[in-house]
């Protein structure tokens, strides 16, 4: 489904009105030809990772999962591939309303020939821009900072006055900040366990034994007792509400 977003975003770049053969194909009889669909889909596969990393909730989820693994001290367990897979599934779960809206409002009408390329692009970008703005507006100073870097001195009155690139930068910066805050909170109980184990080892005169080696089973036990994975997934999903 996410490829649909990129597909609609990509068409205006590949097809400039007036001087492009592809653009003529797109508007022939008001429908998109099969060859253009194939070109767009193949090109979409190359830029899809960039879209996932910059316009979705994937970065925050993956960073929080990585912090959790690091706080527990389990090294490469779960492995990176598992964390990425979990992050992708949660990302699709959170983004599903946006993807559904884009499919209904932009993709389906465009493929049916009811919308021109520019109209489909605008309709596809609208929910994505609104989503990014809703997450980034909690950090208005970040939006103002990137507006200044973009040379926009006027205070935007509506979301339409904010360039998409500024929204993307503000969104990803806000997501990184929130991910690190969540990671810090996750670290606290595991650090407490490390401190308790270290104090006990020192009191017993066993200072040569690394505290992390002894504390690891207790960290895993704590994570199991509190049903850590369910609690973590619930916190991640509800944090985007």
Coordinates of N, CA and C in Angstrom, one line a residue, residues 6-207:
X6 N 4.1 6.7 -3.0 CA 5.3 7.0 -3.8 C 4.9 7.1 -5.3
X7 N 4.1 6.2 -5.7 CA 3.7 6.1 -7.1 C 3.1 7.5 -7.5
X8 N 2.1 8.0 -6.7 CA 1.4 9.2 -7.1 C 2.4 10.4 -7.0
X9 N 3.3 10.3 -6.0 CA 4.3 11.4 -5.8 C 5.3 11.5 -7.0
X10 N 5.5 10.3 -7.5 CA 6.6 10.2 -8.5 C 6.2 10.7 -9.9
X11 N 4.9 10.5 -10.2 CA 4.4 10.8 -11.6 C 4.7 12.2 -12.0
X12 N 4.5 13.2 -11.2 CA 4.8 14.6 -11.7 C 6.2 14.8 -11.9
X13 N 7.1 14.1 -11.3 CA 8.5 14.3 -11.5 C 8.9 13.7 -12.8
X14 N 8.4 12.5 -13.1 CA 8.7 11.8 -14.4 C 8.0 12.4 -15.6
X15 N 6.9 13.1 -15.3 CA 6.1 13.6 -16.4 C 5.8 15.1 -16.3
X16 N 6.6 15.9 -17.0 CA 6.4 17.4 -17.0 C 5.4 17.7 -18.1
X17 N 4.4 18.5 -17.9 CA 3.4 18.8 -18.9 C 4.0 19.6 -20.0
X18 N 3.6 19.2 -21.2 CA 3.9 20.0 -22.4 C 5.1 19.5 -23.2
X19 N 6.1 18.9 -22.5 CA 7.4 18.6 -23.2 C 7.8 17.1 -22.9
X20 N 6.9 16.3 -22.4 CA 7.2 14.9 -22.1 C 6.3 14.0 -22.8
X21 N 7.0 13.0 -23.5 CA 6.2 11.9 -24.1 C 5.4 11.1 -23.1
X22 N 6.0 10.9 -21.9 CA 5.3 10.1 -20.9 C 4.1 10.9 -20.5
X23 N 4.2 12.2 -20.4 CA 3.0 12.9 -20.0 C 1.9 12.8 -21.0
X24 N 2.2 12.7 -22.3 CA 1.2 12.5 -23.3 C 0.6 11.1 -23.2
X25 N 1.4 10.1 -22.8 CA 0.8 8.8 -22.6 C -0.1 8.9 -21.4
X26 N 0.2 9.6 -20.4 CA -0.6 9.6 -19.2 C -2.0 10.2 -19.4
X27 N -2.0 11.2 -20.4 CA -3.3 11.8 -20.6 C -4.0 11.4 -21.8
X28 N -3.5 10.4 -22.5 CA -4.1 9.8 -23.7 C -5.4 9.1 -23.3
X29 N -6.5 9.7 -23.8 CA -7.9 9.1 -23.5 C -8.2 9.2 -22.0
X30 N -7.4 10.1 -21.3 CA -7.7 10.3 -19.8 C -7.3 9.2 -18.9
X31 N -6.5 8.2 -19.4 CA -6.1 7.1 -18.6 C -4.6 6.9 -18.7
X32 N -4.1 6.1 -17.7 CA -2.7 5.8 -17.7 C -2.4 4.5 -18.4
X33 N -1.4 4.5 -19.3 CA -1.2 3.3 -20.1 C -0.4 2.3 -19.2
X34 N -0.4 1.0 -19.7 CA 0.2 0.0 -18.9 C 1.7 0.2 -18.8
X35 N 2.3 0.7 -19.9 CA 3.8 0.8 -19.9 C 4.2 1.9 -18.9
X36 N 3.4 2.9 -18.8 CA 3.8 4.0 -17.8 C 3.6 3.5 -16.4
X37 N 2.5 2.7 -16.2 CA 2.3 2.1 -14.8 C 3.5 1.2 -14.4
X38 N 4.0 0.4 -15.4 CA 5.2 -0.4 -15.1 C 6.4 0.4 -14.8
X39 N 6.7 1.5 -15.6 CA 7.8 2.3 -15.3 C 7.7 3.0 -13.9
X40 N 6.6 3.5 -13.6 CA 6.4 4.1 -12.3 C 6.6 3.1 -11.1
X41 N 6.0 1.9 -11.3 CA 6.1 0.9 -10.2 C 7.6 0.5 -10.0
X42 N 8.3 0.3 -11.1 CA 9.7 -0.1 -11.0 C 10.6 1.0 -10.4
X43 N 10.3 2.3 -10.7 CA 11.0 3.4 -10.2 C 10.6 3.6 -8.7
X44 N 9.4 3.3 -8.4 CA 8.9 3.4 -7.0 C 9.7 2.5 -6.0
X45 N 10.1 1.4 -6.5 CA 10.8 0.4 -5.7 C 12.2 1.0 -5.2
X46 N 12.8 1.9 -6.0 CA 14.1 2.4 -5.7 C 14.0 3.5 -4.7
X47 N 12.9 4.3 -4.6 CA 12.9 5.4 -3.7 C 11.9 5.1 -2.5
X48 N 11.3 3.9 -2.5 CA 10.4 3.6 -1.4 C 11.1 3.7 0.0
X49 N 12.4 3.1 0.1 CA 13.0 3.2 1.5 C 13.1 4.7 2.0
X50 N 13.4 5.6 1.0 CA 13.6 7.0 1.5 C 12.3 7.6 2.0
X51 N 11.2 7.2 1.3 CA 9.8 7.6 1.7 C 9.5 7.1 3.1
X52 N 9.8 5.8 3.3 CA 9.5 5.2 4.6 C 10.3 5.9 5.7
X53 N 11.5 6.2 5.5 CA 12.4 6.8 6.5 C 12.1 8.2 6.8
X54 N 11.5 9.0 5.9 CA 11.3 10.4 6.1 C 9.9 10.9 6.2
X55 N 8.9 10.1 5.9 CA 7.5 10.5 5.9 C 6.6 9.6 6.7
X56 N 7.1 8.7 7.4 CA 6.3 7.7 8.2 C 6.8 7.7 9.6
X57 N 6.2 6.8 10.4 CA 6.5 6.7 11.8 C 7.6 5.6 12.0
X58 N 8.1 5.1 10.9 CA 9.1 4.0 11.0 C 10.4 4.4 11.8
X59 N 11.0 5.6 11.6 CA 12.2 5.9 12.4 C 12.0 5.8 13.9
X60 N 10.9 6.4 14.4 CA 10.7 6.5 15.8 C 10.5 5.1 16.4
X61 N 9.8 4.2 15.7 CA 9.6 2.9 16.2 C 10.9 2.1 16.2
X62 N 11.6 2.1 15.2 CA 12.9 1.4 15.1 C 13.9 1.9 16.2
X63 N 14.0 3.2 16.4 CA 14.9 3.7 17.4 C 14.5 3.3 18.8
X64 N 13.2 3.3 19.1 CA 12.8 2.9 20.4 C 13.1 1.4 20.6
X65 N 12.8 0.6 19.6 CA 13.1 -0.8 19.7 C 14.6 -1.1 19.9
X66 N 15.4 -0.3 19.2 CA 16.9 -0.4 19.4 C 17.3 0.0 20.8
X67 N 16.7 1.1 21.3 CA 17.0 1.5 22.7 C 16.7 0.4 23.7
X68 N 15.5 -0.2 23.5 CA 15.1 -1.3 24.4 C 16.1 -2.4 24.4
X69 N 16.5 -2.9 23.2 CA 17.5 -4.0 23.2 C 18.8 -3.5 23.9
X70 N 19.2 -2.3 23.6 CA 20.5 -1.8 24.2 C 20.4 -1.7 25.7
X71 N 19.2 -1.3 26.2 CA 19.0 -1.1 27.7 C 19.0 -2.5 28.4
X72 N 18.5 -3.5 27.7 CA 18.5 -4.8 28.3 C 19.9 -5.5 28.3
X73 N 20.7 -5.0 27.3 CA 22.0 -5.6 27.2 C 22.1 -6.9 26.6
X74 N 21.1 -7.2 25.7 CA 21.1 -8.5 25.0 C 21.9 -8.6 23.7
X75 N 22.7 -7.5 23.5 CA 23.6 -7.5 22.3 C 22.8 -7.5 21.1
X76 N 22.8 -8.6 20.3 CA 22.2 -8.7 19.0 C 20.9 -9.5 19.1
X77 N 20.3 -9.6 20.2 CA 19.0 -10.3 20.4 C 17.9 -9.4 20.9
X78 N 16.9 -9.2 20.1 CA 16.6 -9.7 18.8 C 17.5 -9.1 17.8
X79 N 17.8 -9.8 16.7 CA 18.7 -9.3 15.6 C 18.0 -8.1 14.9
X80 N 18.9 -7.4 14.2 CA 18.4 -6.2 13.5 C 17.3 -6.5 12.5
X81 N 17.4 -7.6 11.8 CA 16.3 -8.0 10.8 C 15.0 -8.1 11.5
X82 N 14.9 -8.7 12.7 CA 13.7 -8.8 13.4 C 13.1 -7.5 13.8
X83 N 14.0 -6.6 14.4 CA 13.6 -5.3 14.8 C 13.0 -4.5 13.6
X84 N 13.7 -4.6 12.5 CA 13.2 -3.8 11.3 C 11.9 -4.4 10.8
X85 N 11.7 -5.7 10.9 CA 10.4 -6.3 10.5 C 9.3 -5.9 11.4
X86 N 9.6 -5.9 12.7 CA 8.6 -5.4 13.7 C 8.2 -3.9 13.4
X87 N 9.2 -3.1 13.2 CA 9.0 -1.7 13.0 C 8.2 -1.5 11.7
X88 N 8.4 -2.2 10.7 CA 7.6 -2.1 9.4 C 6.2 -2.5 9.7
X89 N 5.9 -3.5 10.4 CA 4.6 -4.0 10.6 C 3.8 -2.9 11.5
X90 N 4.5 -2.4 12.5 CA 3.8 -1.4 13.3 C 3.6 -0.1 12.5
X91 N 4.6 0.2 11.6 CA 4.5 1.4 10.8 C 3.3 1.3 9.9
X92 N 3.1 0.2 9.2 CA 1.9 0.0 8.4 C 0.6 0.0 9.2
X93 N 0.7 -0.5 10.4 CA -0.5 -0.5 11.3 C -0.9 0.9 11.6
X94 N 0.1 1.8 12.0 CA -0.2 3.1 12.4 C -0.6 4.0 11.1
X95 N 0.0 3.7 10.0 CA -0.2 4.5 8.8 C -1.4 4.1 8.0
X96 N -2.0 3.0 8.3 CA -3.1 2.4 7.5 C -4.2 3.4 7.2
X97 N -4.7 4.2 8.2 CA -5.7 5.2 7.8 C -5.3 6.2 6.8
X98 N -4.0 6.6 6.8 CA -3.5 7.5 5.8 C -3.5 6.9 4.4
X99 N -2.9 5.6 4.4 CA -2.8 4.9 3.2 C -4.2 4.6 2.5
X100 N -5.2 4.3 3.4 CA -6.5 4.0 2.9 C -7.1 5.3 2.3
X101 N -6.9 6.4 3.0 CA -7.4 7.7 2.5 C -6.8 8.1 1.1
X102 N -5.5 7.9 1.0 CA -4.8 8.2 -0.2 C -5.4 7.3 -1.4
X103 N -5.5 6.0 -1.0 CA -6.0 5.1 -2.1 C -7.4 5.5 -2.5
X104 N -8.3 5.9 -1.6 CA -9.7 6.2 -2.0 C -9.8 7.6 -2.6
X105 N -9.0 8.6 -2.2 CA -9.2 9.9 -2.7 C -8.3 10.2 -3.9
X106 N -7.2 9.5 -4.0 CA -6.2 9.9 -5.1 C -5.9 8.7 -6.1
X107 N -5.5 7.6 -5.5 CA -5.0 6.5 -6.4 C -6.1 5.9 -7.2
X108 N -7.2 5.5 -6.6 CA -8.3 4.9 -7.4 C -8.9 5.8 -8.4
X109 N -9.2 7.1 -8.1 CA -9.7 8.0 -9.1 C -8.7 8.2 -10.2
X110 N -7.5 8.3 -9.9 CA -6.4 8.5 -10.9 C -6.3 7.4 -11.9
X111 N -6.3 6.2 -11.3 CA -6.2 5.0 -12.2 C -7.5 4.8 -13.0
X112 N -8.6 5.3 -12.5 CA -9.8 5.2 -13.3 C -9.9 6.4 -14.4
X113 N -9.0 7.3 -14.4 CA -9.0 8.4 -15.3 C -9.8 9.5 -14.9
X114 N -10.3 9.6 -13.7 CA -11.1 10.7 -13.2 C -10.3 11.9 -12.7
X115 N -9.0 11.7 -12.5 CA -8.2 12.8 -12.0 C -7.0 12.9 -12.9
X116 N -6.5 14.2 -13.1 CA -5.3 14.4 -13.8 C -4.1 14.1 -12.8
X117 N -2.9 14.1 -13.4 CA -1.7 13.8 -12.6 C -1.6 14.8 -11.5
X118 N -1.7 16.1 -11.8 CA -1.4 17.1 -10.7 C -2.5 17.0 -9.6
X119 N -3.7 16.7 -10.0 CA -4.8 16.6 -9.1 C -4.6 15.4 -8.1
X120 N -4.2 14.3 -8.7 CA -4.0 13.1 -7.9 C -2.8 13.4 -7.0
X121 N -1.8 14.0 -7.4 CA -0.6 14.3 -6.6 C -1.0 15.2 -5.4
X122 N -1.8 16.2 -5.7 CA -2.2 17.1 -4.6 C -3.1 16.4 -3.6
X123 N -4.0 15.6 -4.1 CA -4.9 14.8 -3.2 C -4.1 13.8 -2.3
X124 N -3.1 13.2 -2.9 CA -2.3 12.2 -2.2 C -1.4 12.9 -1.1
X125 N -0.9 14.1 -1.5 CA 0.0 14.8 -0.5 C -0.8 15.4 0.6
X126 N -2.0 15.7 0.4 CA -2.8 16.4 1.5 C -2.8 15.7 2.8
X127 N -3.2 14.4 2.8 CA -3.3 13.6 4.1 C -1.9 13.4 4.7
X128 N -0.9 13.2 3.8 CA 0.5 13.0 4.3 C 1.0 14.3 4.9
X129 N 0.8 15.5 4.3 CA 1.2 16.7 4.9 C 0.5 17.0 6.2
X130 N -0.8 16.7 6.2 CA -1.6 16.9 7.5 C -1.0 16.0 8.6
X131 N -0.7 14.8 8.2 CA -0.2 13.8 9.2 C 1.2 14.3 9.8
X132 N 2.1 14.8 8.9 CA 3.4 15.3 9.3 C 3.2 16.5 10.1
X133 N 2.3 17.4 9.7 CA 2.1 18.6 10.5 C 1.6 18.4 11.9
X134 N 0.6 17.4 12.0 CA 0.0 17.1 13.3 C 1.1 16.6 14.3
X135 N 2.1 15.9 13.8 CA 3.2 15.4 14.6 C 4.2 16.4 14.9
X136 N 4.5 17.3 13.9 CA 5.5 18.3 14.1 C 5.1 19.6 14.8
X137 N 3.8 19.8 14.8 CA 3.3 21.1 15.4 C 3.5 21.1 16.9
X138 N 3.8 20.0 17.6 CA 4.2 20.0 19.0 C 5.5 20.7 19.2
X139 N 6.3 20.8 18.2 CA 7.6 21.5 18.2 C 7.6 22.7 17.3
X140 N 6.8 23.8 17.6 CA 6.7 24.9 16.6 C 8.0 25.6 16.4
X141 N 8.9 25.6 17.4 CA 10.2 26.2 17.1 C 11.0 25.5 16.1
X142 N 10.8 24.2 15.9 CA 11.5 23.4 14.9 C 11.0 23.8 13.5
X143 N 9.6 24.0 13.4 CA 9.1 24.4 12.1 C 9.6 25.8 11.7
X144 N 9.6 26.7 12.7 CA 10.1 28.1 12.5 C 11.6 28.1 12.1
X145 N 12.3 27.2 12.7 CA 13.8 27.1 12.4 C 14.0 26.7 10.9
X146 N 13.3 25.7 10.5 CA 13.5 25.2 9.1 C 12.8 26.2 8.1
X147 N 11.8 26.9 8.5 CA 11.2 27.9 7.6 C 12.3 29.0 7.4
X148 N 13.0 29.4 8.5 CA 14.0 30.4 8.4 C 15.2 29.9 7.5
X149 N 15.5 28.6 7.6 CA 16.6 28.1 6.7 C 16.1 28.1 5.3
X150 N 14.8 27.9 5.0 CA 14.3 27.9 3.7 C 14.1 29.3 3.1
X151 N 14.4 30.4 4.0 CA 14.2 31.7 3.5 C 12.8 32.2 3.6
X152 N 11.9 31.6 4.4 CA 10.5 32.0 4.5 C 10.4 32.8 5.8
X153 N 10.4 34.1 5.7 CA 10.4 35.0 6.9 C 9.0 35.2 7.4
X154 N 8.0 35.1 6.5 CA 6.6 35.3 6.9 C 6.1 34.1 7.8
X155 N 5.3 34.5 8.8 CA 4.7 33.5 9.6 C 3.6 32.8 8.9
X156 N 3.6 31.5 8.7 CA 2.6 30.8 8.0 C 1.2 30.8 8.7
X157 N 0.2 31.1 8.0 CA -1.2 31.2 8.6 C -1.9 29.9 8.5
X158 N -1.6 29.1 7.5 CA -2.2 27.8 7.4 C -1.1 26.8 7.0
X159 N -1.5 25.5 7.0 CA -0.5 24.4 6.6 C -0.1 24.6 5.2
X160 N -1.0 25.1 4.3 CA -0.7 25.3 2.9 C 0.5 26.3 2.7
X161 N 0.8 27.1 3.7 CA 1.9 28.1 3.5 C 3.2 27.5 3.9
X162 N 3.2 26.2 4.3 CA 4.5 25.5 4.7 C 4.9 24.6 3.6
X163 N 6.1 24.8 3.1 CA 6.6 23.9 2.0 C 6.7 22.5 2.5
X164 N 6.5 21.5 1.6 CA 6.6 20.1 1.9 C 7.9 19.7 2.5
X165 N 9.0 20.2 1.9 CA 10.3 19.9 2.4 C 10.5 20.4 3.9
X166 N 10.0 21.5 4.2 CA 10.1 22.0 5.6 C 9.3 21.1 6.5
X167 N 8.1 20.7 6.1 CA 7.3 19.8 6.9 C 8.0 18.5 7.1
X168 N 8.7 18.0 6.1 CA 9.4 16.7 6.2 C 10.5 16.8 7.2
X169 N 11.3 17.9 7.1 CA 12.4 18.1 8.0 C 11.9 18.3 9.5
X170 N 10.9 19.1 9.6 CA 10.3 19.3 11.0 C 9.8 18.0 11.6
X171 N 9.1 17.2 10.7 CA 8.5 16.0 11.2 C 9.6 15.0 11.6
X172 N 10.6 14.8 10.8 CA 11.7 13.8 11.2 C 12.4 14.3 12.4
X173 N 12.7 15.6 12.5 CA 13.4 16.1 13.7 C 12.6 15.9 15.0
X174 N 11.3 16.1 14.9 CA 10.4 15.9 16.0 C 10.3 14.4 16.4
X175 N 10.3 13.5 15.4 CA 10.2 12.1 15.6 C 11.5 11.6 16.3
X176 N 12.6 12.1 15.9 CA 13.9 11.7 16.5 C 13.9 12.2 18.0
X177 N 13.5 13.4 18.3 CA 13.4 13.9 19.7 C 12.5 13.0 20.5
X178 N 11.4 12.7 20.0 CA 10.4 11.9 20.8 C 11.0 10.4 21.0
X179 N 11.6 9.9 20.0 CA 12.2 8.6 20.1 C 13.3 8.5 21.2
X180 N 14.1 9.5 21.3 CA 15.2 9.6 22.3 C 14.6 9.8 23.7
X181 N 13.5 10.5 23.8 CA 12.9 10.7 25.1 C 12.3 9.4 25.6
X182 N 11.6 8.6 24.7 CA 11.1 7.3 25.0 C 12.2 6.4 25.4
X183 N 13.3 6.4 24.6 CA 14.5 5.6 24.9 C 15.1 5.9 26.3
X184 N 15.1 7.1 26.7 CA 15.6 7.5 28.0 C 14.8 6.9 29.1
X185 N 13.5 7.0 28.9 CA 12.5 6.5 29.9 C 12.7 4.9 30.0
X186 N 12.8 4.3 28.9 CA 13.0 2.8 28.9 C 14.3 2.4 29.6
X187 N 15.3 3.2 29.5 CA 16.6 2.9 30.1 C 16.5 2.9 31.7
X188 N 15.7 3.7 32.3 CA 15.7 3.9 33.7 C 15.6 2.7 34.5
X189 N 14.5 1.8 34.3 CA 14.4 0.6 35.2 C 15.6 -0.3 35.0
X190 N 16.1 -0.4 33.8 CA 17.3 -1.3 33.6 C 18.5 -0.8 34.3
X191 N 18.7 0.5 34.3 CA 19.9 1.1 35.0 C 19.7 0.8 36.5
X192 N 18.5 0.9 37.0 CA 18.3 0.7 38.4 C 18.7 -0.8 38.8
X193 N 18.4 -1.7 37.9 CA 18.8 -3.1 38.2 C 20.3 -3.2 38.2
X194 N 21.0 -2.6 37.2 CA 22.4 -2.6 37.1 C 23.0 -2.0 38.4
X195 N 22.5 -0.9 38.9 CA 23.0 -0.3 40.1 C 22.9 -1.2 41.3
X196 N 21.7 -1.9 41.4 CA 21.4 -2.7 42.6 C 22.4 -3.9 42.6
X197 N 22.6 -4.5 41.4 CA 23.5 -5.7 41.2 C 24.9 -5.3 41.5
X198 N 25.3 -4.1 41.0 CA 26.7 -3.6 41.3 C 26.9 -3.4 42.8
X199 N 25.9 -2.8 43.5 CA 26.1 -2.6 44.9 C 26.2 -3.9 45.7
X200 N 25.4 -4.9 45.3 CA 25.4 -6.2 46.0 C 26.8 -6.9 45.8
X201 N 27.3 -6.8 44.5 CA 28.6 -7.4 44.2 C 29.7 -6.8 45.0
X202 N 29.6 -5.4 45.1 CA 30.7 -4.7 45.9 C 30.6 -5.1 47.4
X203 N 29.4 -5.2 47.9 CA 29.2 -5.6 49.3 C 29.7 -7.0 49.6
X204 N 29.7 -7.8 48.6 CA 30.2 -9.2 48.7 C 31.6 -9.3 48.4
X205 N 32.2 -8.2 48.0 CA 33.7 -8.3 47.6 C 33.9 -8.9 46.3
X206 N 32.9 -9.0 45.4 CA 33.1 -9.6 44.1 C 33.2 -8.6 43.0
X207 N 34.1 -7.7 43.2 CA 34.2 -6.5 42.3 C 34.8 -6.9 40.9

